[in-house]
Coordinates of C-alpha atoms in Angstrom, one line a residue:
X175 CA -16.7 41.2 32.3
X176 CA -16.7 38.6 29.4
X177 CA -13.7 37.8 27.7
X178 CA -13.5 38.4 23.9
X179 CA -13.8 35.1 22.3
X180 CA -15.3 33.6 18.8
X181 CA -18.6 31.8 19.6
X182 CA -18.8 30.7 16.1
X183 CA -15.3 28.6 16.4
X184 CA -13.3 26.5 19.0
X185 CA -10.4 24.5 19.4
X186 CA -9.8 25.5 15.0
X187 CA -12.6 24.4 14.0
X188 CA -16.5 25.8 12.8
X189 CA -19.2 25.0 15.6
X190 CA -22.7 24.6 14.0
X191 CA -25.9 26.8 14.9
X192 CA -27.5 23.7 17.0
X193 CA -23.9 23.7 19.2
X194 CA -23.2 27.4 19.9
X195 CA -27.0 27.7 20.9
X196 CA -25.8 25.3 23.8
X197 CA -23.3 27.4 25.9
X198 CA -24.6 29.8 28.9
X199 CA -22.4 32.0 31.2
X200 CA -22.2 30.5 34.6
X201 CA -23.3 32.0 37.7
X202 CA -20.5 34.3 39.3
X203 CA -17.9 32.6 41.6
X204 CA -15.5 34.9 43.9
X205 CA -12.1 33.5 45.4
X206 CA -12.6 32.0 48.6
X207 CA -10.0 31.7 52.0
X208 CA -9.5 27.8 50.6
X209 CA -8.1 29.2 47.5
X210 CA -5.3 30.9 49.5
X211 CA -4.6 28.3 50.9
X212 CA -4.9 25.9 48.2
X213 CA -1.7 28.5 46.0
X214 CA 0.5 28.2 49.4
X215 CA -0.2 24.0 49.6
X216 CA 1.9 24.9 45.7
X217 CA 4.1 26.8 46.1
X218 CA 5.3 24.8 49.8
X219 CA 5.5 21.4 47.4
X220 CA 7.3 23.0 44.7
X221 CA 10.1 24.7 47.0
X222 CA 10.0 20.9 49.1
X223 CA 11.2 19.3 45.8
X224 CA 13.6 22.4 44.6
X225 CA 11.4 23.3 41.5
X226 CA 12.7 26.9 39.6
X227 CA 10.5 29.8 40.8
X228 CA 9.3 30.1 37.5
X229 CA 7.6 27.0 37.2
X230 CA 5.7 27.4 40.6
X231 CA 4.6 30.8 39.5
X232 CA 3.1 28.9 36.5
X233 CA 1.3 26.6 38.2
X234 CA 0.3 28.8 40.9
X235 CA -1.1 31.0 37.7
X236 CA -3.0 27.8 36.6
X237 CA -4.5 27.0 40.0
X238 CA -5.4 30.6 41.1
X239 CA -9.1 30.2 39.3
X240 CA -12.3 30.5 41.5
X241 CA -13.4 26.9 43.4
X242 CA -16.2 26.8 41.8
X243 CA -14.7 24.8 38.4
X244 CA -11.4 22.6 38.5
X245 CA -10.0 21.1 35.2
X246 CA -7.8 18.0 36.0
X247 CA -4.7 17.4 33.5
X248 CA -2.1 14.7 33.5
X249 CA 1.3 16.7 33.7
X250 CA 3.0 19.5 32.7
X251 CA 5.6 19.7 30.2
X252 CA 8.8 19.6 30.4
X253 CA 11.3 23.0 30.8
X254 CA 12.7 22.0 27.3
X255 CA 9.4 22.0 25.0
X256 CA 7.6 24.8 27.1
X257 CA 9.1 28.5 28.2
X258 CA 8.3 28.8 31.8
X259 CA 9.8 32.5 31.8
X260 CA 7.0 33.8 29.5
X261 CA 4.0 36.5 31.0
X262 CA 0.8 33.5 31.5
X263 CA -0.8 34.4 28.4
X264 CA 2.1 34.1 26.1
X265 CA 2.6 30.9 28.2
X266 CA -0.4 29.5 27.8
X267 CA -0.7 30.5 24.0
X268 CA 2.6 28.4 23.3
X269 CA 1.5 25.1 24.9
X270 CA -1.4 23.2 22.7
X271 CA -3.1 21.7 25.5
X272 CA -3.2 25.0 27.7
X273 CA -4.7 26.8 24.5
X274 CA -7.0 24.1 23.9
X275 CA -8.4 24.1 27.8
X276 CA -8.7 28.2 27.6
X277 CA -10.6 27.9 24.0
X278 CA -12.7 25.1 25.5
X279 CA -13.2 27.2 28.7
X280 CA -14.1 30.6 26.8
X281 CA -16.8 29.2 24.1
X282 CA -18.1 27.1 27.0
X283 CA -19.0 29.9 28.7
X284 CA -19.9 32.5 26.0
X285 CA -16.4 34.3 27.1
X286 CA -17.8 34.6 30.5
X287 CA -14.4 32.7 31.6
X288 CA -11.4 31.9 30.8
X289 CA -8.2 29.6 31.9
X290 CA -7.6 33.2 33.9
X291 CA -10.3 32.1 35.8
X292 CA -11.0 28.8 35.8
X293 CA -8.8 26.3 38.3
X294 CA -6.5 24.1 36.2
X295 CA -4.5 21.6 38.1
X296 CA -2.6 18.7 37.4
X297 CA -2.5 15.1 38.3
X298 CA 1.3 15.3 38.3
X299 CA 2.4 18.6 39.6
X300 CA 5.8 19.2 38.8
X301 CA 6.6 16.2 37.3
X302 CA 6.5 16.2 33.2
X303 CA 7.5 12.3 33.4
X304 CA 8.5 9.1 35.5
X305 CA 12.0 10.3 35.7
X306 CA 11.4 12.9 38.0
X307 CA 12.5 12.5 41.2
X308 CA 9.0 13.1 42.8
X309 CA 6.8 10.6 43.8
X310 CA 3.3 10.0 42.8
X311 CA 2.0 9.4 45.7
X312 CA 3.5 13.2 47.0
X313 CA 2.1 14.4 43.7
X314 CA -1.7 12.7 44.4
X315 CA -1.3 14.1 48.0
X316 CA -0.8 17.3 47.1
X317 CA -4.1 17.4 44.5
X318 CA -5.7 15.9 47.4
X319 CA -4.7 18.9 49.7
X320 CA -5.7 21.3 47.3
X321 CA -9.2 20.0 46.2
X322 CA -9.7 19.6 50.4
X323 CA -8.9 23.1 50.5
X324 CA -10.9 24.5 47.7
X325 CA -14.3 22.6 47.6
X326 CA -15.4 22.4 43.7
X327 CA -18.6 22.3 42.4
X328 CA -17.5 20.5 39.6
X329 CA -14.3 18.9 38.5
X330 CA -13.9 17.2 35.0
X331 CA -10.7 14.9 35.0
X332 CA -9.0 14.7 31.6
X333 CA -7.1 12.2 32.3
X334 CA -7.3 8.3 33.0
X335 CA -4.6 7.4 35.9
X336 CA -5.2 5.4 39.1
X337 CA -4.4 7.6 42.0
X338 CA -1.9 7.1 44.5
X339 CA -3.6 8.3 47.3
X340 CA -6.9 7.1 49.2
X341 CA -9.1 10.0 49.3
X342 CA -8.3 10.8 45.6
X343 CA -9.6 6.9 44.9
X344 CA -13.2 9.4 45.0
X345 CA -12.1 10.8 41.7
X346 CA -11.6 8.1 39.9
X347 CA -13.8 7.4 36.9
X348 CA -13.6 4.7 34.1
X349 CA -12.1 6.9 31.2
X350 CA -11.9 4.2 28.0
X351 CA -13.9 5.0 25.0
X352 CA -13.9 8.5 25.2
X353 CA -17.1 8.1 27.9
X354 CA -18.4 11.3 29.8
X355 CA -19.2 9.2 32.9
X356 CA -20.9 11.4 35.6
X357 CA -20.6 10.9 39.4
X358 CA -21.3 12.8 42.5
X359 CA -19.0 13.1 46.3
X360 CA -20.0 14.7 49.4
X361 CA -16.4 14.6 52.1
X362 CA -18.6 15.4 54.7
X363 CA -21.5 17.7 55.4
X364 CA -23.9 19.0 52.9
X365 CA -21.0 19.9 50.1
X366 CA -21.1 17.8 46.9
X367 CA -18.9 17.5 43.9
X368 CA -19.7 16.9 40.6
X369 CA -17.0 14.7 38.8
X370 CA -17.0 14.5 35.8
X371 CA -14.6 11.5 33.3
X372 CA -13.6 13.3 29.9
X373 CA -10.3 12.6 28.3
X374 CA -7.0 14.5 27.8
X375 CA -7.5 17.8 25.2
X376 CA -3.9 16.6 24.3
X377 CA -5.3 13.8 22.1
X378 CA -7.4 16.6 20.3
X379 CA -5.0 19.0 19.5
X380 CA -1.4 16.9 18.9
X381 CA -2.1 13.4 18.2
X382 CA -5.2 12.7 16.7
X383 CA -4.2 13.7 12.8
X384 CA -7.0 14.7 10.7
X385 CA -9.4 13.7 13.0
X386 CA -11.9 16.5 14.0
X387 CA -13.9 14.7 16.1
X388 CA -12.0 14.4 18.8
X389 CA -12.5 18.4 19.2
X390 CA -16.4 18.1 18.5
X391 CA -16.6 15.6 21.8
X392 CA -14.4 17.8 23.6
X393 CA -16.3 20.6 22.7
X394 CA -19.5 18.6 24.3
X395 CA -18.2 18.3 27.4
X396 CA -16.6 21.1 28.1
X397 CA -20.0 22.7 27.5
X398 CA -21.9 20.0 30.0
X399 CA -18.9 20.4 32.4
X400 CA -19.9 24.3 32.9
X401 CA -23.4 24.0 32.2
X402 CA -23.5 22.0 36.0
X403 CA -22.7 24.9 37.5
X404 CA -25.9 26.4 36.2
X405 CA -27.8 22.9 37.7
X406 CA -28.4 21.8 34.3
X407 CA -26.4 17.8 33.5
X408 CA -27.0 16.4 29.9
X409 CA -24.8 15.8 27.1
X410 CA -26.4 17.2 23.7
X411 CA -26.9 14.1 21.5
X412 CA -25.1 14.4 19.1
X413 CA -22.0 13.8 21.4
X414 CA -22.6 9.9 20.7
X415 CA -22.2 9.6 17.5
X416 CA -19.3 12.2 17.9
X417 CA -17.8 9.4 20.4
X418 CA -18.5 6.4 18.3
X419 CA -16.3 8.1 15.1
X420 CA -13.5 8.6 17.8
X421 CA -13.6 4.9 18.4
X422 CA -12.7 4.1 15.1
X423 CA -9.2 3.0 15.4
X424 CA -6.2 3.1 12.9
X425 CA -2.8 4.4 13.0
X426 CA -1.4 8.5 13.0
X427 CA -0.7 9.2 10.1
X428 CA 0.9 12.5 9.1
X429 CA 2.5 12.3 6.0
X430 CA 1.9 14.9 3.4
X431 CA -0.9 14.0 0.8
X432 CA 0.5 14.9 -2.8
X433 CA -0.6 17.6 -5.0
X434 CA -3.8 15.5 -6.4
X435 CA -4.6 13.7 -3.6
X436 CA -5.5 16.7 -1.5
X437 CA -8.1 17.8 -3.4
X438 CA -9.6 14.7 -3.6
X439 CA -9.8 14.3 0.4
X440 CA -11.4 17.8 0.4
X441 CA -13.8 17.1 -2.2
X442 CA -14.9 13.9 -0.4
X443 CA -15.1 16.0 2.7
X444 CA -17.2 18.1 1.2
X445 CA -18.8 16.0 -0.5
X446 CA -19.8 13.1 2.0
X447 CA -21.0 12.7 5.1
X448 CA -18.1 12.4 8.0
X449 CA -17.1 9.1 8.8
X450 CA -14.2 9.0 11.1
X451 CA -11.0 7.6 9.7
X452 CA -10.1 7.7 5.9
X453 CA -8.6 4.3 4.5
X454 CA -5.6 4.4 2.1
X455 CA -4.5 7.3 -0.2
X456 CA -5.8 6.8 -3.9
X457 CA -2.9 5.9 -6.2
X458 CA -1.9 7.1 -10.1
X459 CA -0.4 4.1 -11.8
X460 CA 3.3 4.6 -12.2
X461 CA 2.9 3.4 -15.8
X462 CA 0.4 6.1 -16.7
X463 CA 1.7 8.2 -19.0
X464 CA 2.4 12.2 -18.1
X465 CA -0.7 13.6 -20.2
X466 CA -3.6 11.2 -18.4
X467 CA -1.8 11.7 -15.3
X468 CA -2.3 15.8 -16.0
X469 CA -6.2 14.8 -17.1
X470 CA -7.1 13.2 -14.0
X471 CA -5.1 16.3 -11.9
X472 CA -7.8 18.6 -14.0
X473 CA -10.6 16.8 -13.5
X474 CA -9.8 16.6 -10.0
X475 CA -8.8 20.2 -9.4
X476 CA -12.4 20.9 -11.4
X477 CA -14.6 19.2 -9.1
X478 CA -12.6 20.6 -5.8
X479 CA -13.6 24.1 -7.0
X480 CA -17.0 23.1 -7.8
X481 CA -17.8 22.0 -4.2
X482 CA -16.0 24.8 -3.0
X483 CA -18.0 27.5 -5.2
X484 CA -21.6 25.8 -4.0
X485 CA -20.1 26.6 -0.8
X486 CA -19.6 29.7 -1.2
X487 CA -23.0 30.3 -2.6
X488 CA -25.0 30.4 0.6
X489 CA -25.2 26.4 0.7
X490 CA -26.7 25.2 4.4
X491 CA -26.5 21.1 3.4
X492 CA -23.1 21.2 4.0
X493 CA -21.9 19.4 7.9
X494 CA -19.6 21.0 10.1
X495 CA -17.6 18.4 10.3
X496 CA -16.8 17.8 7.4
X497 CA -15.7 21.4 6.7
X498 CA -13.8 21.0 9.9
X499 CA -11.8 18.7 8.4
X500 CA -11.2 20.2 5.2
X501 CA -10.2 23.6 6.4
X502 CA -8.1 22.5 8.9
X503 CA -6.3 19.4 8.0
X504 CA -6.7 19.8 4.0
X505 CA -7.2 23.1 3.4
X506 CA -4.8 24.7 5.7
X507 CA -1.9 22.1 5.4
X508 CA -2.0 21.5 1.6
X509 CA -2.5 25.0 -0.2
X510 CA -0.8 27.6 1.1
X511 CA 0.5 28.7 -2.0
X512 CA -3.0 28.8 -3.7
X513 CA -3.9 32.4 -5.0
X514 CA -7.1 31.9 -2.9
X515 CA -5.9 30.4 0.5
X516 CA -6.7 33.4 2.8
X517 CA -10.4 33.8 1.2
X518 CA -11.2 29.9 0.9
X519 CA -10.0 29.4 4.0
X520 CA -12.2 32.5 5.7
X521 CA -14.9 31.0 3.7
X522 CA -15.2 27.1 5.4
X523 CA -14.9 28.8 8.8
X524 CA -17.8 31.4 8.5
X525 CA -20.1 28.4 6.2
X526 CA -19.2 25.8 8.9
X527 CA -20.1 27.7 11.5
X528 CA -23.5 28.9 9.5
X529 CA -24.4 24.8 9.1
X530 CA -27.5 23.8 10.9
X531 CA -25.5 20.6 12.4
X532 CA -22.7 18.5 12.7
X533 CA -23.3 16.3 9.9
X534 CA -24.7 17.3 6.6
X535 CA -29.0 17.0 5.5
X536 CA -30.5 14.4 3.5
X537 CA -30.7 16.8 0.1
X538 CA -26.9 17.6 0.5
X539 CA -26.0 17.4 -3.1
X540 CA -23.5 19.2 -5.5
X541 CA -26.3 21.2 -8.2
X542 CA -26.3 20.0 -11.6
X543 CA -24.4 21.1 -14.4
X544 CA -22.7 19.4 -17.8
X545 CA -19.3 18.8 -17.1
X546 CA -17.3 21.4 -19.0
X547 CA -15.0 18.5 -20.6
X548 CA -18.2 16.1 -21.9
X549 CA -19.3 19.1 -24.1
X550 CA -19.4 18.7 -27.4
X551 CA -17.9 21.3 -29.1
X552 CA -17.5 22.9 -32.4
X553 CA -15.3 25.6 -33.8
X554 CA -18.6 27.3 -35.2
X555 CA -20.1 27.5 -31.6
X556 CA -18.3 30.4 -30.4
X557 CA -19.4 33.7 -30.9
X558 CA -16.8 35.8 -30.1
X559 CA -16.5 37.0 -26.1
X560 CA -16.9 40.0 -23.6
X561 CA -15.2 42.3 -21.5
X562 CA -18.3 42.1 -19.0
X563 CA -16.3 40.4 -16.5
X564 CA -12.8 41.4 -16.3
X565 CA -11.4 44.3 -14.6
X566 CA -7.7 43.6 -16.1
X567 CA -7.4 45.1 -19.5
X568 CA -4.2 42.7 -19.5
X569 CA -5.2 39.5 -19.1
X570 CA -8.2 40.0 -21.2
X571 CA -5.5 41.0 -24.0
X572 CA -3.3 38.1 -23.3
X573 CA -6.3 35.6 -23.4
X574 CA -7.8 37.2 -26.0
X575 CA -4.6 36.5 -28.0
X576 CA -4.1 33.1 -26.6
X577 CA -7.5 32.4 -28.1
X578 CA -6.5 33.7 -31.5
X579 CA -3.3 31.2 -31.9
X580 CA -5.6 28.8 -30.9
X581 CA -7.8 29.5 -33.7
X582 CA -5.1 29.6 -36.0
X583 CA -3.7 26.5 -34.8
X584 CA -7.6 24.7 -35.5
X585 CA -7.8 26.2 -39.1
X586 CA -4.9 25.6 -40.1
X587 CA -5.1 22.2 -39.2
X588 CA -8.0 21.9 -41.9
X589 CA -6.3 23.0 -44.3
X590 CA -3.5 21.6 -46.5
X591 CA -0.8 24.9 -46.5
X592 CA 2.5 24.9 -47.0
X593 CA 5.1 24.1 -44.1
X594 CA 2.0 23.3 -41.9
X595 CA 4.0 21.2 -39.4
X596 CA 6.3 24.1 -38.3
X597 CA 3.6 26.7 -38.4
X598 CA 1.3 24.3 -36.2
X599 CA 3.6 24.0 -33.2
X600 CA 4.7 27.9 -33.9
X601 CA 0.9 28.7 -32.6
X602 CA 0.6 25.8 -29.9
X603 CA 4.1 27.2 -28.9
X604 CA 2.9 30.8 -28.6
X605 CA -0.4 30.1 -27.0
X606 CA 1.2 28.0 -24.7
X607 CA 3.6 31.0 -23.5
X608 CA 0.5 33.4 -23.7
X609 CA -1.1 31.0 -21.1
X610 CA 1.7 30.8 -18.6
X611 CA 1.6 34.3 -18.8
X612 CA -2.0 34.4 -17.9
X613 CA -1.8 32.2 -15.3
X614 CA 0.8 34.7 -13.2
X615 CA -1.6 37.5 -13.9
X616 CA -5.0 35.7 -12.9
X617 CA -3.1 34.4 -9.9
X618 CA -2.1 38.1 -8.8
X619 CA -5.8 39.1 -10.0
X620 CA -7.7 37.0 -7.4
X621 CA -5.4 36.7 -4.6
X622 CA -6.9 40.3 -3.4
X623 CA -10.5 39.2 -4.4
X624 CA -13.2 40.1 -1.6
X625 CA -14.8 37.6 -0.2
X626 CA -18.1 38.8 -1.5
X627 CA -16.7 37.9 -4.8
X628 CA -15.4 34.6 -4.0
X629 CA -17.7 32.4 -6.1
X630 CA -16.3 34.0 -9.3
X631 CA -12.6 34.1 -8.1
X632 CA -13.3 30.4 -7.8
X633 CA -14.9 30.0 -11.0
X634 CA -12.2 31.8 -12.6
X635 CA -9.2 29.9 -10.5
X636 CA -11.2 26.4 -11.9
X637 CA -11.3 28.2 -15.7
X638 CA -7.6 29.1 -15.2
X639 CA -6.4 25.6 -14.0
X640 CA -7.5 24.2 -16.7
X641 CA -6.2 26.2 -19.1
X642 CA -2.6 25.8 -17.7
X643 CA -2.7 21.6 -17.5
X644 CA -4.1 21.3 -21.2
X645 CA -1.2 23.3 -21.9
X646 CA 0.9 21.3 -20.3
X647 CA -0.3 18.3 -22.1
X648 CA -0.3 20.3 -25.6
X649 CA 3.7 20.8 -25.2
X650 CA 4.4 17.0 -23.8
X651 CA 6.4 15.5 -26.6
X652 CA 4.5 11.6 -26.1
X653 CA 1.5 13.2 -26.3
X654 CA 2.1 14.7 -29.9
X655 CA 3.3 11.0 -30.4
X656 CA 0.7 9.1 -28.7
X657 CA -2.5 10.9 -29.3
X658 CA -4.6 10.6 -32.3
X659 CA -5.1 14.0 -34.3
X660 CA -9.0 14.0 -33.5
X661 CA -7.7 14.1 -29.6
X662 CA -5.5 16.6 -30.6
X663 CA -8.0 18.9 -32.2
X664 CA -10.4 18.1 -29.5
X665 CA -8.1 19.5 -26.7
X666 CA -7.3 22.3 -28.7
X667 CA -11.3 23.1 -29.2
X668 CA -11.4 22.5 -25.4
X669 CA -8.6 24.6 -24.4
X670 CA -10.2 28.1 -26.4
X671 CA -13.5 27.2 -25.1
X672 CA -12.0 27.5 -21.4
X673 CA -10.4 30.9 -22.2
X674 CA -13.7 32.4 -23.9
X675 CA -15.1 31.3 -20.7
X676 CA -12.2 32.8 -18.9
X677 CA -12.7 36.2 -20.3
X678 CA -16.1 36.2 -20.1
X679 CA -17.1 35.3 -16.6

């Protein structure tokens, strides 16, 4: 019986249409007398070298697959970063490289399989590092023993070291560059296995920062892996390019990217097509002041939104992998405390995984509209606005009046009335309150927006934003300094246009 899995994801990240077309369920394997044998040959070594019960049981769990598929790791971890105690699920769930082998193993298979049934062994058994007091060549034996004993089909090694023991020499494959090198080994009469060089889903999942692609390759040959036992060996091509972008070298980096410079790595990955490695963070001049600081931050923040609203509009230009990387290395690490995580989020997963491909088409292009902020605007150009949109009787009332102090603020500007000063920042004052006000309540408005209604929660997030940074500029005291009063009455224009178009969309 198949396993419940997601064919439309693996490993975190949207498979396109041309890679979950690639999978097939692999012809039925039953337990065999070797793989008896092969769980005592374990559990004899581990008692030998006075490993805890628990840990045998573990890797007597991991080994206790069907012959017909072995997966080769490096070793396991050690008793401090992994709970051995754990039932095997919750065990496997709470190690990165287990759950990345058993996602691998289930969308390889179209759920046919999972690490449950699938033989996963390591190089190392027993021994999370070169302090243990177990020798490699015991540990290399041992494999040896158990791959004697249990005759694979196919074995894919996912990891690189020289073995310590002659008939395991057989196994060894050239594993630089990331290669899926392919090899073949009869031990006598008419039995043959497959052996197949990948490299360690470790790399994928815990080291390889921002840097999709290394789950796109694995995901290739994990699906070539199983799709021997079916007779069928060929890499999909698109697994070479995949393996040239994991090439690209350049160090980890992890830090956090700021509150600007997200959005401008998600736009670009929206935006462009994937190329591996980003270079250097963009930086904002330390001597800028506060208020063009606050302008770039909108403009930025405005052209995030747009991509992500195209997006949500049905768009099939769009790569996987470039939404890979923006949901789950920009997305999903720098805005949890956006209104719209949970939808947005839900929304690059389900378009990813509705892309044709990997990489985006030749017409993949953001559609064209004015800029919002090259408009030129006049005070006669507004005709008043409409309730059509909003469901909150509130925040149409608090933008509404927002849009009135606004007004006041512009005509009186124009005109020469008494104590105009105070009177002038009285309004700015009170439409700035009214805005932060409107701000909370759009915020609680579309945090519970369906997902059907996503493109106007975004529209209406971008609309919003804006509204609170020109605020923010209005009330900076070097701007009312700095700024020439055509500026100033030009933000100000700006700023009510972007609330009639709040309460109108």
């Amino acid at each position: 019986m198949a396993d419940n899995h997601n064919h439309r994801i693996c490993l975190g990240i949207p498979v396109p249409l041309s890679v979950q077309a690639l999978p097939r369920a692999p012809p039925a394997s039953f337990h065999q007398q070797g793989d008896l044998n092969s769980l005592q040959a374990l559990k004899d070594f581990g008692k030998e070298f006075n490993i805890p019960c628990d840990e045998i049981d573990q890797a007597c769990n991991l080994a206790s697959g069907p012959a017909d598929m072995v997966v080769i790791l490096e070793r396991p971890k050690a008793r401090t970063s992994h709970k051995y105690g754990l039932p095997f699920p919750q065990f496997v769930g709470c190690c990165k490289s287990l759950w990345a082998v058993d996602d691998l193993i289930r969308f390889a298979t179209n759920g046919a399989r999972s690490i449950h049934t699938v033989t996963v062994l390591d190089a190392f058994s027993f021994k999370p590092d070169n302090k243990s007091h177990i020798p490699d060549e015991r540990c290399h034996q041992l494999l040896a023993d158990i791959l004697r004993a249990k005759k694979p089909k196919v074995v894919i090694r996912c990891h690189r070291d020289e073995y310590k023991d002659a008939w395991m020499k057989e196994f060894e494959l050239p594993g630089k560059e990331y290669k899926f090198v392919r090899t073949e080994f009869r031990a006598g009469g008419n039995h043959k296995t497959i052996i197949l060089q990948s490299f360690h889903p470790s790399l994928a999942v815990n080291n390889a920062a921002r840097r999709p692609e290394y789950r796109c390759l694995l995901i290739h040959h994990f699906i070539a892996a199983f799709a021997e036992l079916s007779g069928v060996s060929q890499l999909h091509e698109d697994a070479e390019e995949i393996r040239q972008l994991c090439m690209k070298k350049g160090k980890r980096d992890d830090q956090k990217l700021s509150s600007w410079n997200a959005p401008i790595y998600l736009t670009k990955a929206l935006k462009r097509r994937y190329g591996g490695l980003q270079g250097g963070y963009p930086v904002i001049f330390e001597e800028w002041p506060e208020y063009k600081v606050l302008r770039r931050e909108a403009k930025i923040l405005s052209t995030m939104y747009d991509w992500l609203e195209h997006l949500a509009g049905k768009s099939y230009t769009f790569g996987a992998l470039g939404i890979a990387e923006a949901v789950l290395f920009l997305w999903k690490e720098h805005f949890e405390t956006n209104p719209l995580y949970e939808q947005v989020t839900t929304l690059l997963l389900l378009r990813g995984s509705e892309q044709q491909g990997w990489f985006p088409s030749a017409n993949h292009s953001l559609p064209i509209t004015e800029e919002l902020s090259k408009l030129q605007i006049r005070s006669s150009d507004f005709p008043g606005w409409t309730t059509m949109g909003w469901y909150s009787p509130e925040i149409f009332e608090v933008s509404k009046r927002a849009v009135e102090c606004i007004s006041n603020t512009l005509a009186l500007e124009e005109g020469e009335a008494t104590g105009k000063t105070h009177l002038l920042h009285t309004y700015c004052q009170a439409a700035c309150d009214l805005i932060d006000k409107q701000d909370s309540l759009v915020d609680e408005y579309i945090r519970t927006s369906p997902l059907t209604q996503l493109s106007r929660a975004l529209k209406i997030q971008k609309l919003a934003t804006q509204c609170i940074i020109l605020a923010k500029i209005i009330k900076l005291e070097k701007y009312c300094l700095d700024e020439p009063k055509e500026k100033k009455h030009e933000d100000l224009t700006l700023l009510r246009f972007y609330l009639q178009q709040l309460i109108s969309v």
